[in-house]
XYZ file of C-alpha atoms in Angstrom:
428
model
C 15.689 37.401 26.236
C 16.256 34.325 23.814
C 15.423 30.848 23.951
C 14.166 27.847 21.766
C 10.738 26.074 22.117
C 10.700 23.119 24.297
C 8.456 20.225 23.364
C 6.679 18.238 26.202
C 6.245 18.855 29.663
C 8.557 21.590 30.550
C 9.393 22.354 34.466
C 12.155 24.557 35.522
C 13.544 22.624 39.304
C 12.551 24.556 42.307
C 15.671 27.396 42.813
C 15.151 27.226 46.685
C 15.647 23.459 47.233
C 18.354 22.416 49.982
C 19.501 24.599 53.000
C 21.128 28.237 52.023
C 23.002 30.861 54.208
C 21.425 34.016 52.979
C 24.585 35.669 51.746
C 24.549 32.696 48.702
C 21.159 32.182 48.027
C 20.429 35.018 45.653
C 24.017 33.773 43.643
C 22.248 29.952 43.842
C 19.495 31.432 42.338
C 21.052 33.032 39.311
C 23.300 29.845 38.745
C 20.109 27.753 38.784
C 18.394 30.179 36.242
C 22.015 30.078 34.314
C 21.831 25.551 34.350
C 18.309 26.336 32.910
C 19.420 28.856 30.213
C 22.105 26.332 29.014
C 19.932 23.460 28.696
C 17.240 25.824 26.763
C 18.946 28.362 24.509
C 20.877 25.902 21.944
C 19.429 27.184 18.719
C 18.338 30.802 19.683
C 15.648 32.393 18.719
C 13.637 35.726 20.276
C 10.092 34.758 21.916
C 8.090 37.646 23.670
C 7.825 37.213 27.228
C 3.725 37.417 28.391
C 2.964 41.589 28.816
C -0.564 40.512 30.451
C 1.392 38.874 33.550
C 4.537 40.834 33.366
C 2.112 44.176 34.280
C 1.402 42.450 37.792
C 4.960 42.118 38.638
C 6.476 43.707 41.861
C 9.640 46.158 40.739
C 12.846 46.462 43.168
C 11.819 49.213 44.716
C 8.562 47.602 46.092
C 10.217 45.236 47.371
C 12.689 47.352 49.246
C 9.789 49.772 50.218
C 8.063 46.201 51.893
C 11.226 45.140 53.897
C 10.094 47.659 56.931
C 7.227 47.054 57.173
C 6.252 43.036 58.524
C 2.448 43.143 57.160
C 3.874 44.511 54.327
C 6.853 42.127 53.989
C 4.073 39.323 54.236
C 1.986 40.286 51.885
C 4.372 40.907 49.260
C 5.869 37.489 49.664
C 2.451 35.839 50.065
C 1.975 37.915 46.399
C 5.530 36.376 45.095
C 4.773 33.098 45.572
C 0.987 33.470 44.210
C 3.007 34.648 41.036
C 5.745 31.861 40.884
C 3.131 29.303 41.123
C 0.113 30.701 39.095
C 3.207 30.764 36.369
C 4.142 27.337 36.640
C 0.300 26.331 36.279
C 0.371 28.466 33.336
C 3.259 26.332 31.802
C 1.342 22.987 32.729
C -1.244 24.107 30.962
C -0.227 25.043 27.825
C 2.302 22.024 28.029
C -0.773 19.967 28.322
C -2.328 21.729 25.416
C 0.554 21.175 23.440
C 0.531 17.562 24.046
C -2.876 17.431 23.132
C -2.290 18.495 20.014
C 0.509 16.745 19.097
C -1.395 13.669 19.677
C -3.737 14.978 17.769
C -1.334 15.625 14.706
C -0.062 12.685 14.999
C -2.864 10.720 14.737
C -4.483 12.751 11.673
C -0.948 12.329 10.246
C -1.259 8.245 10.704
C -4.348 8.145 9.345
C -3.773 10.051 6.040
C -0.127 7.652 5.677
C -2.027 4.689 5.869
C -4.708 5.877 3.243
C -2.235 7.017 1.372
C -0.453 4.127 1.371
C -3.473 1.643 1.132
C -4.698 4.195 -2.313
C -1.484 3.325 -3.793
C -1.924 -0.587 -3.625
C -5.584 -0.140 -4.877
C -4.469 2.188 -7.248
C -1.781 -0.668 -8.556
C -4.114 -3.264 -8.302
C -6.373 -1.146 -10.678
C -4.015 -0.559 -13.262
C -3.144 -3.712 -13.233
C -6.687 -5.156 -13.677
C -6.690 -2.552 -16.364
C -4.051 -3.873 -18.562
C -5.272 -7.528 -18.159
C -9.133 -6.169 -19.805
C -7.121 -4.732 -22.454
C -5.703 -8.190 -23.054
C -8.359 -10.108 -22.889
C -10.548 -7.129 -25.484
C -7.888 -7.620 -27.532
C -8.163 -11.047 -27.898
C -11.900 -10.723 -28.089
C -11.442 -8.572 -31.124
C -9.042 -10.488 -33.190
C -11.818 -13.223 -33.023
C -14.427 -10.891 -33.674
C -12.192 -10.101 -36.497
C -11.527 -13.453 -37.899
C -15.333 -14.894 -37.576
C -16.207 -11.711 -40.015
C -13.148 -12.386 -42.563
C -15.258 -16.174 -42.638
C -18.859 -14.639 -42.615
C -19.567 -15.347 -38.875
C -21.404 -18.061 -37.870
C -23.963 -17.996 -40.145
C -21.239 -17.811 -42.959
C -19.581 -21.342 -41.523
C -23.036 -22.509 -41.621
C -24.382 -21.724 -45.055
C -20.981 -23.296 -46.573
C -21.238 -26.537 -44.661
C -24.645 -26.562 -45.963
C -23.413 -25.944 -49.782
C -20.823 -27.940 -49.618
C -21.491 -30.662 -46.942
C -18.757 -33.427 -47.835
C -18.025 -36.333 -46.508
C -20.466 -37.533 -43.578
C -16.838 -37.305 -41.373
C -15.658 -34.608 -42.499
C -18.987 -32.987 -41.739
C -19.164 -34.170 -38.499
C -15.923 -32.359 -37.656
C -16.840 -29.255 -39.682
C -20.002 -29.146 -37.255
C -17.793 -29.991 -34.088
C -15.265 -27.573 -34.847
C -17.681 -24.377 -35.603
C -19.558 -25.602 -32.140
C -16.238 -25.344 -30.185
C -15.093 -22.025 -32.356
C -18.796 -20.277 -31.103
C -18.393 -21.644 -27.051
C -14.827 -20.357 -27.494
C -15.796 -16.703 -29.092
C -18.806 -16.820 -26.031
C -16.153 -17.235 -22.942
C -13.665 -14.994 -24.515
C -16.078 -12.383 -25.013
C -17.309 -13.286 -21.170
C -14.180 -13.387 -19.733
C -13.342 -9.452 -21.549
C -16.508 -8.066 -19.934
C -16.301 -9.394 -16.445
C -11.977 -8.532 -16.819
C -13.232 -4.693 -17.800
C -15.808 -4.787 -15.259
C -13.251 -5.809 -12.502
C -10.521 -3.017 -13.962
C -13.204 -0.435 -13.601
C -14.684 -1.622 -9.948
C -11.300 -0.892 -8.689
C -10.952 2.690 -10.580
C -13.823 3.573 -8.841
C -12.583 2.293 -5.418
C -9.334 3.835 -5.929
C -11.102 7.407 -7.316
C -13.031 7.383 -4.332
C -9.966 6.211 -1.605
C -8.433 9.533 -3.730
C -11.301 12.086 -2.646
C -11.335 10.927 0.777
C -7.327 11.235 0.854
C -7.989 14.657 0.454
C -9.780 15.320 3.028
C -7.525 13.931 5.559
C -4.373 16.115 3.762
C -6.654 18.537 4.795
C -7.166 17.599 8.203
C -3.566 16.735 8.847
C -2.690 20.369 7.748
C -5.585 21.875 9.788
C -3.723 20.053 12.827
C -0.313 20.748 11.854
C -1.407 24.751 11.988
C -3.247 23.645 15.886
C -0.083 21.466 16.831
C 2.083 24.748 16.432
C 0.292 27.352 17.870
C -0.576 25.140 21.121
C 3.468 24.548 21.001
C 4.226 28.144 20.298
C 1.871 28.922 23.478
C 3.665 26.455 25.431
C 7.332 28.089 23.993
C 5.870 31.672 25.228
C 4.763 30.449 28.827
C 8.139 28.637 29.273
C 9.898 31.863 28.103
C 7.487 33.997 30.485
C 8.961 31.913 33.018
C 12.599 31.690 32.225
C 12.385 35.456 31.641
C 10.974 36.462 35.203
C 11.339 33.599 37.619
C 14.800 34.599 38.384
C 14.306 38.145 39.039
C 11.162 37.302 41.433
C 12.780 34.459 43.000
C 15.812 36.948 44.175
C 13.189 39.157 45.249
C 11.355 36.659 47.625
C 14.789 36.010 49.121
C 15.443 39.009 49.518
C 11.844 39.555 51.599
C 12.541 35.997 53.183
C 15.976 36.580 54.284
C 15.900 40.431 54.728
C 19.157 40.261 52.995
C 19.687 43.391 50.906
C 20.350 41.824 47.216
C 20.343 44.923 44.699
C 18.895 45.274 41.495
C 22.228 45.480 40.377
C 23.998 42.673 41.672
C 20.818 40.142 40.360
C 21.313 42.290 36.929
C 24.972 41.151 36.685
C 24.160 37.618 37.308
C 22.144 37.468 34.213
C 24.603 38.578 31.971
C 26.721 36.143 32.877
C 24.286 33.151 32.567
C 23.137 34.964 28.741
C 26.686 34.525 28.268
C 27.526 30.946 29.372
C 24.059 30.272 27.041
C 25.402 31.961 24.183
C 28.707 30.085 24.327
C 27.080 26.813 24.996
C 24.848 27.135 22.042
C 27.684 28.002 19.708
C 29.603 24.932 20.691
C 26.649 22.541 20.033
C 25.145 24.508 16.536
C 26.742 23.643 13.142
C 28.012 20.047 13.961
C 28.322 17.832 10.640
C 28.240 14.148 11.246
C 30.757 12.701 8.547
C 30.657 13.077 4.998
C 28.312 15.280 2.890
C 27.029 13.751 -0.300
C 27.632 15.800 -3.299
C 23.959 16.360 -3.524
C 23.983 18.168 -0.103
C 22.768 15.957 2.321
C 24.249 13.768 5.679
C 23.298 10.674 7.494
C 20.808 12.342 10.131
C 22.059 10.313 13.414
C 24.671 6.880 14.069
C 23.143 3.654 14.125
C 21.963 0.534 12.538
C 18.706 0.577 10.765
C 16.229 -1.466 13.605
C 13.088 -1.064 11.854
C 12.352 -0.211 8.115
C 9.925 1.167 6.443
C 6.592 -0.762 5.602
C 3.554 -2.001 7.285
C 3.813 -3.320 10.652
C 2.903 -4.420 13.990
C 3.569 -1.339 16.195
C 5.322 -2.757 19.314
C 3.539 -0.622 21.264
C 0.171 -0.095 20.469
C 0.005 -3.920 18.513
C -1.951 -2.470 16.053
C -1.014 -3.193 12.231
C -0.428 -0.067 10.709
C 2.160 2.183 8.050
C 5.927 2.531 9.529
C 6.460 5.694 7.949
C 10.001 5.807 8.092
C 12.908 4.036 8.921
C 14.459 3.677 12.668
C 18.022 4.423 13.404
C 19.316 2.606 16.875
C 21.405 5.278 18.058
C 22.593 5.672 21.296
C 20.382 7.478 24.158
C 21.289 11.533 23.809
C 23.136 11.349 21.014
C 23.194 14.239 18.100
C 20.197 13.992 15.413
C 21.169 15.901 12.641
C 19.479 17.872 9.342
C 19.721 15.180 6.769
C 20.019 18.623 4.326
C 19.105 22.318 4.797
C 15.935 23.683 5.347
C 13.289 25.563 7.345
C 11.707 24.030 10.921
C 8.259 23.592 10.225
C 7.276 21.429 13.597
C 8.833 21.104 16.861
C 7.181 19.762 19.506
C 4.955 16.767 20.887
C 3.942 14.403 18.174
C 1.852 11.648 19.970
C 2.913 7.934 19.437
C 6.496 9.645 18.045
C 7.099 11.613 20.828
C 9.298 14.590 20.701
C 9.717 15.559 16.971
C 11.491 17.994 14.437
C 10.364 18.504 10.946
C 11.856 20.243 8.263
C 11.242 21.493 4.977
C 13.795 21.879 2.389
C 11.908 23.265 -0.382
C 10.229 21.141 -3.411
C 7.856 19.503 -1.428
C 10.847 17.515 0.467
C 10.489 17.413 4.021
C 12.176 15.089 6.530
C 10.707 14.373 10.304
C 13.284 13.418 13.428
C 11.142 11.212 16.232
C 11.414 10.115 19.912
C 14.011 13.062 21.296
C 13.458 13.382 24.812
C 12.569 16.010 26.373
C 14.346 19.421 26.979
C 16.038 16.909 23.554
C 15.112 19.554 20.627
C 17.555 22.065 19.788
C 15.776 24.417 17.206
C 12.086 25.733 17.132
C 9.739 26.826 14.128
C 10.976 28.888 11.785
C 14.741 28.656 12.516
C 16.721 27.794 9.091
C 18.965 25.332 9.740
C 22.192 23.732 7.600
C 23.142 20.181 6.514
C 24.539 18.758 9.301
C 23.672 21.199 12.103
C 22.818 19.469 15.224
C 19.085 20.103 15.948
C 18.339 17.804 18.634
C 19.242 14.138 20.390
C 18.646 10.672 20.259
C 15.652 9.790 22.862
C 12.912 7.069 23.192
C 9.703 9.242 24.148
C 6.432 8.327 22.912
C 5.714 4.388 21.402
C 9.141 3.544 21.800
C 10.999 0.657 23.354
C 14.204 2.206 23.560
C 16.447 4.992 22.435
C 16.541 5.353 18.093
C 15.920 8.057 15.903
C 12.381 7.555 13.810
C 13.740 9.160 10.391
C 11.098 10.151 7.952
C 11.471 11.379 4.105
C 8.290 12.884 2.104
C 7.509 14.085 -0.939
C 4.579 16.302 -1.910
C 3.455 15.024 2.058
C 3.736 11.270 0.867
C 6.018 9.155 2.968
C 8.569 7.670 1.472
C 11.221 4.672 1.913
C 14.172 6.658 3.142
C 16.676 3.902 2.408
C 16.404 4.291 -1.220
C 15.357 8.033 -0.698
C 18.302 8.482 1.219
C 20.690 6.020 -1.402
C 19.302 8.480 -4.527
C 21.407 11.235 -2.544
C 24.306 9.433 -1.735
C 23.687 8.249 1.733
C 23.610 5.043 2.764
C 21.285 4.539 6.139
């Protein structure tokens, strides 16, 4: 069994909904499973189906044993159901989970961006102060330098004294050696409070820099939570999708008293894996115009709606780092990888909803927000090509409609993607 992690809440619809003659509901069922498989097998990739629950399953034969017998018939349907909805639970909860800890990414993401971002101004603003104390030191020493060349002070003293002159000309000698002092006294004031300044803000900025690592730390610590709560969810949905179908033919069968055969229920799933398989080979690989010589795509359609910067979120009103640029795309359509890589995240991801991000080596990642959900198309791990399709357009999480949230880092650091994006040959 194959399928691809699906990010959010994650129900499969109820495959005994509307009235059935018994002859058709066991084919219902395996065309419900088969809607299911299509929607969640684009981008394929193996996930073990839970062993733990799998050992309490009823086989075929127990079932057909239990059709002559009514207490027997009962109890094995009261056990089917138990199962079927115990398993659903299971889902909710480690959907729940998942979300949890996307929000929680998410949020120890935000925080280090805005850090980040507020350590580079203070940083700037340091350097800066830095270059004006070497200014104004400068200046302070070219004085320093020209009161020694005349003696100092005391040397312009002792030769007004020898050589006193005219009572005018004194009177200006005097003037001009009290301005030269008050001058040498505010330049040397104003290059000790200018040094004093530069290094107030090195310190500020060398401790922003120490704290920044910490949350780096904490946003990886959550990145490893986010995907093995979304990895739990992946293996309860593929629990699910692996055994619902089979037990749901089997409580017909009990309900209906209808003899469906292993066999016939058997055949019905090879022909859903195979409308899957097809269905995921028409949507994987799809390039979305022209590839830049350097390798990489435009990742969806769209004008740009918001760019990158601080903001007012129009959500949560709070002013805070856009950490990428938007993309107003329609509703459902493709996202695709801006370049090849490796899937690194796919799930929940708080105020950005469903997201996708991928790492293509040298510390260059790229993030894909707001698919909706049953939206992503690939899961951890998968490697995916420039221009393969890995998900669509949605407007989950702090969104006010459908756009793709496009992100570019380097070394973790978000990044403008417009210029990022214009260094590679693609124009957002």
């Amino acid at each position: 069994m194959t399928t691809t992690r699906r990010p959010g809440r994650v129900r499969l619809a109820s495959l005994t909904s509307g009235p059935l003659a018994p002859s058709s509901r066991l084919a219902r069922v395996v065309v419900s499973i088969a809607a299911a498989s299509l929607l969640l097998t684009a981008g394929v990739v193996g996930l073990p189906a839970s062993s733990a629950v799998a050992a309490s399953y009823p086989s075929w034969e127990d079932v057909q044993k239990a059709r002559g017998d009514e207490a027997a018939k009962q109890a094995e349907i009261t056990n089917l159901e138990g199962i079927l909805t115990q398993m659903q639970s299971d889902l909710d909860a480690k959907n729940a989970e998942a979300e949890k800890r996307g929000d929680e990414l998410q949020k120890a993401q935000s925080a280090y961006d805005d850090a980040q971002y507020k350590t580079a101004q203070l940083q700037s603003q340091a350097d800066a102060a830095d270059t004006v104390a070497a200014a104004s030191e400068e200046r302070a020493g070219q004085l320093a330098a020209q009161l020694g060349r005349s003696g100092g002070t005391n040397g312009v003293s002792g030769s007004l004294i020898a050589d006193p002159g005219e009572a005018g000309q004194l009177l200006y000698k005097l003037g001009a050696m009290s301005k030269l002092t008050e001058q040498a006294d505010g330049i040397y004031a104003q290059a000790t409070q200018d040094r004093n300044t530069a290094q107030g803000l090195s310190d500020q900025a060398a401790v922003a820099e120490a704290a920044l690592a910490v949350l780096a730390d904490e946003a990886q610590q959550a990145l490893a939570d986010a995907n093995d709560a979304a990895q739990a969810a992946s293996d309860a949905l593929a629990a699910q999708q692996e055994n619902q179908a089979r037990l749901q033919a089997q409580l017909e069968t009990l309900k209906t008293n209808v003899d469906h055969t292993e066999a016939e229920y058997q055949k019905g799933v090879e022909e859903s894996r195979a409308a899957a398989a097809a269905a995921a080979a028409a949507t994987n690989g799809t390039a979305l115009g022209v590839v830049s010589p350097q390798g990489w795509t435009r990742p969806a359609g769209g004008n740009i709606s918001s760019g990158f910067g601080m903001r007012v979120n129009p959500v949560t009103h709070a002013y805070i780092l856009h950490a990428g640029t938007d993309l107003a795309a329609g509703c459902n359509t493709p996202i695709y990888a801006a370049t090849a890589g490796v899937v690194t995240y796919a799930g929940w991801y708080g105020g950005y909803g469903n997201f996708v991000l991928i790492d293509h080596g040298n510390g260059i990642t790229t993030g894909y927000g707001h698919q909706p959900n049953g939206g992503i198309m690939v899961s951890v791990g998968q490697a995916v090509g420039t221009g393969q399709q890995i998900g669509h357009v949605g407007s989950t999480g702090n969104s006010t409609g459908c756009h793709l949230h496009f992100e570019t880092r380097v070394g973790g650091v978000a990044q403008n993607p417009q210029p990022f994006m214009a260094d590679r040959g693609i124009k957002l």
